[in-house]
Structures are given as structure tokens and as C-alpha cells.
Short mmCIF file of C-alpha atoms in Angstrom, two decimals:
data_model
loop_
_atom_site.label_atom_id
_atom_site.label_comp_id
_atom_site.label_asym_id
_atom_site.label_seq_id
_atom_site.Cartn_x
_atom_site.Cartn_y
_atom_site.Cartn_z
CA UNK U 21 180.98 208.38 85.81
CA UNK U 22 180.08 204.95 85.05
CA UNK U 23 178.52 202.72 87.40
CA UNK U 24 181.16 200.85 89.07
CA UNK U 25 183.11 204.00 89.89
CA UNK U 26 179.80 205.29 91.64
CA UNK U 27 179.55 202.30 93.67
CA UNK U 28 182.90 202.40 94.85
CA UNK U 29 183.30 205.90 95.63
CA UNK U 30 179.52 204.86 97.53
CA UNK U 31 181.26 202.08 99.43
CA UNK U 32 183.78 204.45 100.22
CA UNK U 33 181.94 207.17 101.79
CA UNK U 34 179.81 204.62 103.68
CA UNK U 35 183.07 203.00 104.68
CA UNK U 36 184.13 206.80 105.83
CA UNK U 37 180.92 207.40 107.74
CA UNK U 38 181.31 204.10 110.04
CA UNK U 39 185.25 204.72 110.34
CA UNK U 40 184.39 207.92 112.66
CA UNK U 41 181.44 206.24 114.66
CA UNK U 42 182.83 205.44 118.61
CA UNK U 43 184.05 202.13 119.20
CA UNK U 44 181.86 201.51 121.70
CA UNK U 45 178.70 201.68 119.78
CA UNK U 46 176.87 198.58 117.92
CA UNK U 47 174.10 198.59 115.24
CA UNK U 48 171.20 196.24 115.61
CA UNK U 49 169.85 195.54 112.11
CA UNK U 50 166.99 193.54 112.93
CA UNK U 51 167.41 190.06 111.55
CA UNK U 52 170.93 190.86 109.90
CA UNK U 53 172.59 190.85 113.32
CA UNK U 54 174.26 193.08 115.64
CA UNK U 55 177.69 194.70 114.81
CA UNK U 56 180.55 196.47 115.70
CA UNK U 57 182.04 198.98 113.70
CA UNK U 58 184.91 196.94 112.28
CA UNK U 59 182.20 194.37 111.62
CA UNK U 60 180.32 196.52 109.58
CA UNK U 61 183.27 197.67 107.50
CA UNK U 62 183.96 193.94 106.83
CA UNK U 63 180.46 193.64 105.66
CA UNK U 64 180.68 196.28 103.77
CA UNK U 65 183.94 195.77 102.28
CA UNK U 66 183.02 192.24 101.21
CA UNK U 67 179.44 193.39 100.41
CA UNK U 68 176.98 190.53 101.43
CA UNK U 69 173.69 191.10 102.21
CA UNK U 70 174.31 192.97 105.69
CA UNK U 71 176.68 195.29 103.93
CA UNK U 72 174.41 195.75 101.20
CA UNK U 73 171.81 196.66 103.94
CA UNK U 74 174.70 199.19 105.18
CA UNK U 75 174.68 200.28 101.86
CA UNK U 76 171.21 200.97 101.28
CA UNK U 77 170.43 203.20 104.51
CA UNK U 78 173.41 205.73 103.52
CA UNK U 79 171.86 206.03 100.17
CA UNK U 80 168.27 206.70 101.71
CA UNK U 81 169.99 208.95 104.03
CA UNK U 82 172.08 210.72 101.47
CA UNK U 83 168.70 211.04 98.97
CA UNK U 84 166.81 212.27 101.96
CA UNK U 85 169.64 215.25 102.44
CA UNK U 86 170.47 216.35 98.99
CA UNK U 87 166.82 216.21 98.20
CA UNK U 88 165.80 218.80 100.95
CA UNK U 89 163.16 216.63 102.41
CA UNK U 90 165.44 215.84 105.88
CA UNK U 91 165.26 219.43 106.80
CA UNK U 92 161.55 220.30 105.48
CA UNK U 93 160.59 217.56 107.30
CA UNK U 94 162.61 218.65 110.93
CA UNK U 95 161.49 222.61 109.97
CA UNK U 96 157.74 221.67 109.62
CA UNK U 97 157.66 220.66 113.05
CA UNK U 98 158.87 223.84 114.09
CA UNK E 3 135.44 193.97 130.44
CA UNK E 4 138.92 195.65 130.19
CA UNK E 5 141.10 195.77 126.81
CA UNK E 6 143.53 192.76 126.42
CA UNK E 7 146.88 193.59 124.67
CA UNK E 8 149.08 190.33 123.61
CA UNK E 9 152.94 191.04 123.64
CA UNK E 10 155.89 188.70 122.36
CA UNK E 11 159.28 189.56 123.71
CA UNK E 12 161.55 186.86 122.65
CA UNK E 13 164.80 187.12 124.04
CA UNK E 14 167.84 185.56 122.04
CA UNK E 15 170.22 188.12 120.79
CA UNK E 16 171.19 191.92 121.56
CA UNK E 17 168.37 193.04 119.46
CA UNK E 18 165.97 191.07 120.92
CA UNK E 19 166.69 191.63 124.34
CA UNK E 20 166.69 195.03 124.09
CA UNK E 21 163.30 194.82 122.59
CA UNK E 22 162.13 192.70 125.18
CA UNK E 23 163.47 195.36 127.74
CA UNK E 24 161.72 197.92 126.19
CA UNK E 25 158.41 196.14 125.63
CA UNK E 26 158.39 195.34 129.46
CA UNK E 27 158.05 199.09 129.87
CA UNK E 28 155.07 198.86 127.86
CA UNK E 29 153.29 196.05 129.88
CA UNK E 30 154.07 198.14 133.15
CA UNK E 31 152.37 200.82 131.43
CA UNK E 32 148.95 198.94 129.94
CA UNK E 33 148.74 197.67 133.96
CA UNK E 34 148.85 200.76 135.62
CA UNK E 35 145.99 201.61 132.52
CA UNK E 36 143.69 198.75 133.71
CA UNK E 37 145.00 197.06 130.15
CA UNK E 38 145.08 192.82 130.42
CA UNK E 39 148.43 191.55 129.56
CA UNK E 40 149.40 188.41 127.77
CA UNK E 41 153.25 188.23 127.89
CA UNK E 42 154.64 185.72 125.38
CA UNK E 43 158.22 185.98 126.66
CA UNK E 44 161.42 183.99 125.33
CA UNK E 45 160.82 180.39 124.00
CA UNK E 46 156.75 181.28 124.73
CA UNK E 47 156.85 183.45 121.75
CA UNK E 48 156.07 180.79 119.35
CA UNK E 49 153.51 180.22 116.67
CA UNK E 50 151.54 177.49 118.08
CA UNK E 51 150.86 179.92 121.84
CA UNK E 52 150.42 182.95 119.47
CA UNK E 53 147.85 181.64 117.10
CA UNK E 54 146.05 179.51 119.86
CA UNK E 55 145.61 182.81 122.06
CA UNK E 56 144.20 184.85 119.40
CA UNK E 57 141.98 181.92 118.04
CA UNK E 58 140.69 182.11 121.93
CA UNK E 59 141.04 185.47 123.77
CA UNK E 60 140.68 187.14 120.59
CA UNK E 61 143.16 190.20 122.10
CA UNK E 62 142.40 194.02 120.61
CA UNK E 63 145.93 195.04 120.77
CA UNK E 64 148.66 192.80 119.53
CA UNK E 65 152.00 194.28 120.43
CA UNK E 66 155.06 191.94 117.87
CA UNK E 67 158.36 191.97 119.02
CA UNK E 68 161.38 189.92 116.89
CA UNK E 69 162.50 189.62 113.50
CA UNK E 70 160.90 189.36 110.16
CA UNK E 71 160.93 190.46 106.71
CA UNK E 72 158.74 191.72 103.73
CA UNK E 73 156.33 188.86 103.99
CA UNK E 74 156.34 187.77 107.81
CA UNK E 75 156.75 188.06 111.76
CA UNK E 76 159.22 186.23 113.56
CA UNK E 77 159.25 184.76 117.48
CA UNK E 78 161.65 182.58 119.41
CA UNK E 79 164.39 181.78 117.78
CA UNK E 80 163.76 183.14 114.26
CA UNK E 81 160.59 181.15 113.95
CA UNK E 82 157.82 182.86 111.63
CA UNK E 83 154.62 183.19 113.88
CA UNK E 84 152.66 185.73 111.39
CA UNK E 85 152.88 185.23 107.59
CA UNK E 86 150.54 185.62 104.46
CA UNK E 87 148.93 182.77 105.33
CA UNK E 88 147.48 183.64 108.67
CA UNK E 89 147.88 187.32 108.21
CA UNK E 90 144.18 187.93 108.46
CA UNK E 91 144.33 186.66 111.78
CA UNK E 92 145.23 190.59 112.94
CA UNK E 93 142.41 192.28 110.82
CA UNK E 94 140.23 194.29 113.34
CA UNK E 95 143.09 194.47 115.99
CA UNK E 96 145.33 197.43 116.30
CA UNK E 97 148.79 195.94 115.65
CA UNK E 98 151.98 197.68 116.35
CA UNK E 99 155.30 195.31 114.52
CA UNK E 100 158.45 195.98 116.16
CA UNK E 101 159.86 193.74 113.55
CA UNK E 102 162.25 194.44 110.26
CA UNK E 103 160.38 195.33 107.10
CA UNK E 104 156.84 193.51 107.73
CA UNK E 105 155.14 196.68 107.26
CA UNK E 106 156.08 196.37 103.34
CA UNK E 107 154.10 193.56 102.29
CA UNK E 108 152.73 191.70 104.84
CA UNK E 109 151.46 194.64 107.04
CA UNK E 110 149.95 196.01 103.30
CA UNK E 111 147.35 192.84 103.40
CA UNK E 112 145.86 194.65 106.23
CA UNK E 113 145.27 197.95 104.49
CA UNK E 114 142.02 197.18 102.83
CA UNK E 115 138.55 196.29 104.81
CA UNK E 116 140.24 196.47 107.90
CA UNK E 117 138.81 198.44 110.59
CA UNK E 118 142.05 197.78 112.48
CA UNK E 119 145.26 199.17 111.96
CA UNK E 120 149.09 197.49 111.36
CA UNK E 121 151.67 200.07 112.24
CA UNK E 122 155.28 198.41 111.68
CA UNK E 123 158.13 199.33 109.08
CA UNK E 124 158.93 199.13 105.36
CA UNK E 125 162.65 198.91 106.22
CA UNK E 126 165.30 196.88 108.49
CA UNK E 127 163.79 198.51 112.29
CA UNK E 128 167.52 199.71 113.24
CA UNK E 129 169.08 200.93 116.52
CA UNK E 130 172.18 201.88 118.33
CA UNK E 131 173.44 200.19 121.09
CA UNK E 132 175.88 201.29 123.43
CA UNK E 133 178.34 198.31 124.10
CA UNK E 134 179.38 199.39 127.88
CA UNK E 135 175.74 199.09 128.93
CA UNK E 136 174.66 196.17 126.74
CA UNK E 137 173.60 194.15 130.06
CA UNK E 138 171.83 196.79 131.50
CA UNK E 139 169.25 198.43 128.60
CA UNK E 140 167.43 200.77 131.11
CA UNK E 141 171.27 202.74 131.48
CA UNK E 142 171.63 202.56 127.34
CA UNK E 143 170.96 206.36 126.08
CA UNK E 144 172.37 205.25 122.66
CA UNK E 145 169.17 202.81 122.40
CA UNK E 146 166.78 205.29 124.00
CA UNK E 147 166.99 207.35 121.20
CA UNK E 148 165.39 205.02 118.78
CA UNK E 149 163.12 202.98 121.47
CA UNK E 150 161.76 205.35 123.48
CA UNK E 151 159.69 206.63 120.24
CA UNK E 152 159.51 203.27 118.89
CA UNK E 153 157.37 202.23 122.58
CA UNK E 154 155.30 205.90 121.92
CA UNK E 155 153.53 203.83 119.02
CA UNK E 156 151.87 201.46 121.61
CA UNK E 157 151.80 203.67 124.58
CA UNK E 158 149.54 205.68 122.97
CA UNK E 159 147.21 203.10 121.41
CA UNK E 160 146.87 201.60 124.92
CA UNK E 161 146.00 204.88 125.95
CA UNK E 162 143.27 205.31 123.61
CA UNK E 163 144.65 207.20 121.37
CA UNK E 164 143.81 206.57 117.03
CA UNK E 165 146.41 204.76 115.34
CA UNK E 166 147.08 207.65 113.45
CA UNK E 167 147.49 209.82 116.46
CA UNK E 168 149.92 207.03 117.93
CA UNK E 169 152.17 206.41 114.89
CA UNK E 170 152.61 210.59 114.57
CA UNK E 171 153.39 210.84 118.09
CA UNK E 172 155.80 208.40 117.49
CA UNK E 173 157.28 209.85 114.50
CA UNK E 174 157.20 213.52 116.39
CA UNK E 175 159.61 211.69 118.96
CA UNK E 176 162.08 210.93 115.98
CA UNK E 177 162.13 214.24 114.82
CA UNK E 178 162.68 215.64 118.26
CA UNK E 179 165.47 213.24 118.82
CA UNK E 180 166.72 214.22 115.17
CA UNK E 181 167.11 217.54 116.02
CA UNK E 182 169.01 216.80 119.62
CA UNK E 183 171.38 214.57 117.31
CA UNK E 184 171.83 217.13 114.62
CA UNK E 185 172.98 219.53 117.58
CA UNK E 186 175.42 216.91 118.83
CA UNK E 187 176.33 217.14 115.05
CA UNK E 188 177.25 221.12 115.19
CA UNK E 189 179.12 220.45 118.22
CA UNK E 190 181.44 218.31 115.84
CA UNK E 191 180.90 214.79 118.37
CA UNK E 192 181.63 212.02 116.41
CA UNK E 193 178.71 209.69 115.55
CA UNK E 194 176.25 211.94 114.93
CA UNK E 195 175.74 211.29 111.33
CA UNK E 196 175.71 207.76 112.08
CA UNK E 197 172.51 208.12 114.36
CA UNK E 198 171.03 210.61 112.47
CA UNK E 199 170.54 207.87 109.69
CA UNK E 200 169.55 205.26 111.85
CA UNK E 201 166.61 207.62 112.82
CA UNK E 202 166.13 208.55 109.64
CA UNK E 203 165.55 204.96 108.36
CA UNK E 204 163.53 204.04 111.26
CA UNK E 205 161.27 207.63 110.84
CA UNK E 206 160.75 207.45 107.14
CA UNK E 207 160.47 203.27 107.36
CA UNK E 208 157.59 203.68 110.21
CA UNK E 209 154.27 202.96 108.32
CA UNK E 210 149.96 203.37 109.03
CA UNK E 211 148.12 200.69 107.30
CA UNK E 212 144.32 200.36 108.23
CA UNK E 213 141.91 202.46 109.42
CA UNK E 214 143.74 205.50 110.65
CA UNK E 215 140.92 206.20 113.25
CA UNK E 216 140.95 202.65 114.71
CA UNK E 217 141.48 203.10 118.15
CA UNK E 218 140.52 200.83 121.86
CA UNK E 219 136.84 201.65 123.08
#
């Protein structure tokens, strides 16, 4: 899959992710701003440096699932 | 002579006033502790007050609230106070930086010969905040989720615990909330991914630089 395709299907999930978040909830990204849902999907969609930001935590997330480490982390504390 | 902790809460956007609600929780606290406070709040929380009380008082804790980046701390209005300029300013303090992505580079000057400590964040510092109580903080359980550990960092230095003790009590409080979001998650409410993350990013962006034992006498 090249690269483009990645980054789309990417935007696409991230876009997914924020489309089921309540309405009634903002995310405070430190010097970025604060923002709605719909404004992160613009900033997302149009990929500045706030979506980019968006961007970046799914991908952290996402690594931090497939890779195990999420839930060796939450079990160790068990 | 008692400890003296220096706190900046400016106050000029959702995220900063929700900091600045929070950190007030914290100065309530280091009273009731016998803890001096010096409360740098709004427009105070400026370079020129900052510097000047640390050049005088010469505070042990120093508690930054605000925006930043990599490479430095911001007050009022987006103005830096901390950079690599005056960075060594903080050595031998115990700093917590409630502050975007400091902990990267800046907070990394303080690693070495530092008998101090700079616990702040490689990443964006990210929360939730739950527009219907926006005006009132204290009612936001969104926020709390990501604040309440986020304030464990510095409640437990001012109550003498090690730095390294503080920032894993804090990061036990993520986990803990982790898991209460992950069963929100198996309960199929809506969101729950999307916090999850956010405490993810804020849990694995939380870093120790310093002495890990530096702690108040």
C-alpha cells in the first residue's frame, strides 16, 4: 500500500474516531487551542498543524494497542 | 523556615483556566501543609515577576502552569517565561510543567548535575472538557479524569514525597482512570476511545528528569 493510501485511510479512521465522540465534549491541546468535534474534523480534514497533532496521538495510540504495550502496561498494575 | 512553592496560573483561554482551577486546588493543599505560596495568577504570570522571584526568594518547588513547546514555558498571554536561556534557573528545585511538550528538550537540560528534578511532558499535555460545565471546572468529570492525576504530581512533592514517587503516583492515577474508561468502553458508551487516547498521550508523554530521589526536606 503506498504511502498516500496509508495516510488517507489514517485520516480516515482518525476522522471515524472523533465522528462518534459526544457533542458536548472539547479537546484542549495545549497551545493548539481548544476544539469541538466538528473543529477537529476540519483540522483534520485540511491537515494543518492542529490536525496533524490529531493525527499524531491516534497513531501513538494505535502503536501503543497493536504493539501490546497498552494492556501490559494496565495488567502490570494489577 | 517552611518550604516555598511558586505557582503560575494564567488565565486566558479554556485550557488555561481550567489549569488555573485545578492548580488552586493545589495551593489550598500546600497551605493546609504549612507550604508558602507565591501565586502568579493571570497577567502576574509573566517573565519579568517569575525570574525576579526566583532571583530573590529562591522557591524549592516551582509549580508551571500555561503553554509551551519543545524548547520553552509559557505565562500570560503566550509569553515565554522559561527557555534555554534561563533554564538553569530551575536546577536544584523540584519542578512540576503543566505545559505542552517542555519536558522534551527543555526539561532534558535539567537531567544532568541536577539534584532537582523537572517532571513535565514530551507531548501536547491534552484534556477533555465537558462543554455544559465549561464555567464551572470543579462540576467537569470529563476534565477530572486527566487533572486530578495531573495535580497528584505536585501534591505529592509538597507532601514530601521523591519526585519519582510523585510522578508514579501520578501515572498510577492514569492507569486507574484507564481502566474505568476502558470499562465505559465494554459498556459500548461512545467516547471512550477518544479518552482513552487522551490518557494515553498524557501517561506515556509524562516524563522524570533529575534526580529521581530529590524531594522537600
Amino acid at each position: 500500500m503506498s504511502e498516500e493510501k496509508q495516510d488517507e485511510e489514517l485520516k480516515e479512521l482518525v476522522l471515524a474516531r472523533i465522528g462518534i465522540m459526544p457533542p458536548n465534549l472539547k479537546l484542549s491541546i495545549g497551545n493548539f487551542g481548544t476544539f469541538t468535534k466538528q473543529e477537529m474534523i476540519e483540522h483534520v480534514k485540511c491537515g494543518d498543524a492542529a490536525g496533524k497533532q490529531i493525527i499524531q496521538m491516534q497513531i501513538s495510540f494505535i502503536k501503543a494497542l497493536t504493539s501490546g504495550r497498552l494492556i501490559e502496561i494496565l495488567n502490570k498494575n494489577e | 523556615m517552611s518550604e516555598l512553592l511558586l505557582v503560575t496560573r494564567p488565565k486566558y483561554d479554556d485550557g488555561t483556566e481550567y489549569l488555573a482551577y485545578y492548580s488552586s486546588l493545589i495551593i489550598k493543599e500546600a497551605e493546609k501543609e504549612g507550604i508558602q505560596v507565591k501565586d502568579f495568577e493571570g497577567k502576574e504570570a509573566d517573565k519579568k515577576n517569575v525570574i525576579n522571584f526566583i532571583e530573590k526568594k529562591n522557591p524549592k518547588i516551582i509549580f508551571i502552569n500555561g503553554h509551551g513547546d519543545e524548547n520553552s514555558l509559557c505565562g500570560h498571554g503566550d509569553a515565554i517565561i522559561f527557555s534555554l536561556d534561563n533554564i538553569t534557573l530551575l536546577k536544584e528545585k523540584l519542578v512540576y510543567a503543566r505545559a505542552c511538550s517542555a519536558g522534551a528538550i527543555l526539561g532534558a537540560n535539567l537531567a544532568e548535575r541536577n539534584n532537582g528534578c523537572f517532571i513535565g511532558y514530551k507531548y501536547p499535555f491534552q484534556f477533555w472538557i465537558d462543554e455544559k460545565w465549561s464555567s464551572k471546572p470543579s462540576n467537569d468529570n470529563a476534565a477530572k479524569l486527566y487533572l486530578e492525576p495531573s495535580n497528584e504530581v505536585i501534591s505529592s512533592i509538597i507532601k514530601g514525597k521523591t519526585a519519582k514517587e510523585s510522578h508514579e503516583r501520578s501515572k498510577n492515577m492514569m492507569m486507574k482512570n484507564m481502566k474505568k474508561v476502558l470499562k465505559l468502553g465494554e459498556k459500548k458508551e461512545p467516547g471512550a476511545m477518544g479518552m482513552l487516547q487522551v490518557l494515553w498521550n498524557n501517561f506515556d508523554g509524562q516524563v522524570l528528569h533529575g534526580n529521581p530521589l530529590a524531594k522537600i526536606e
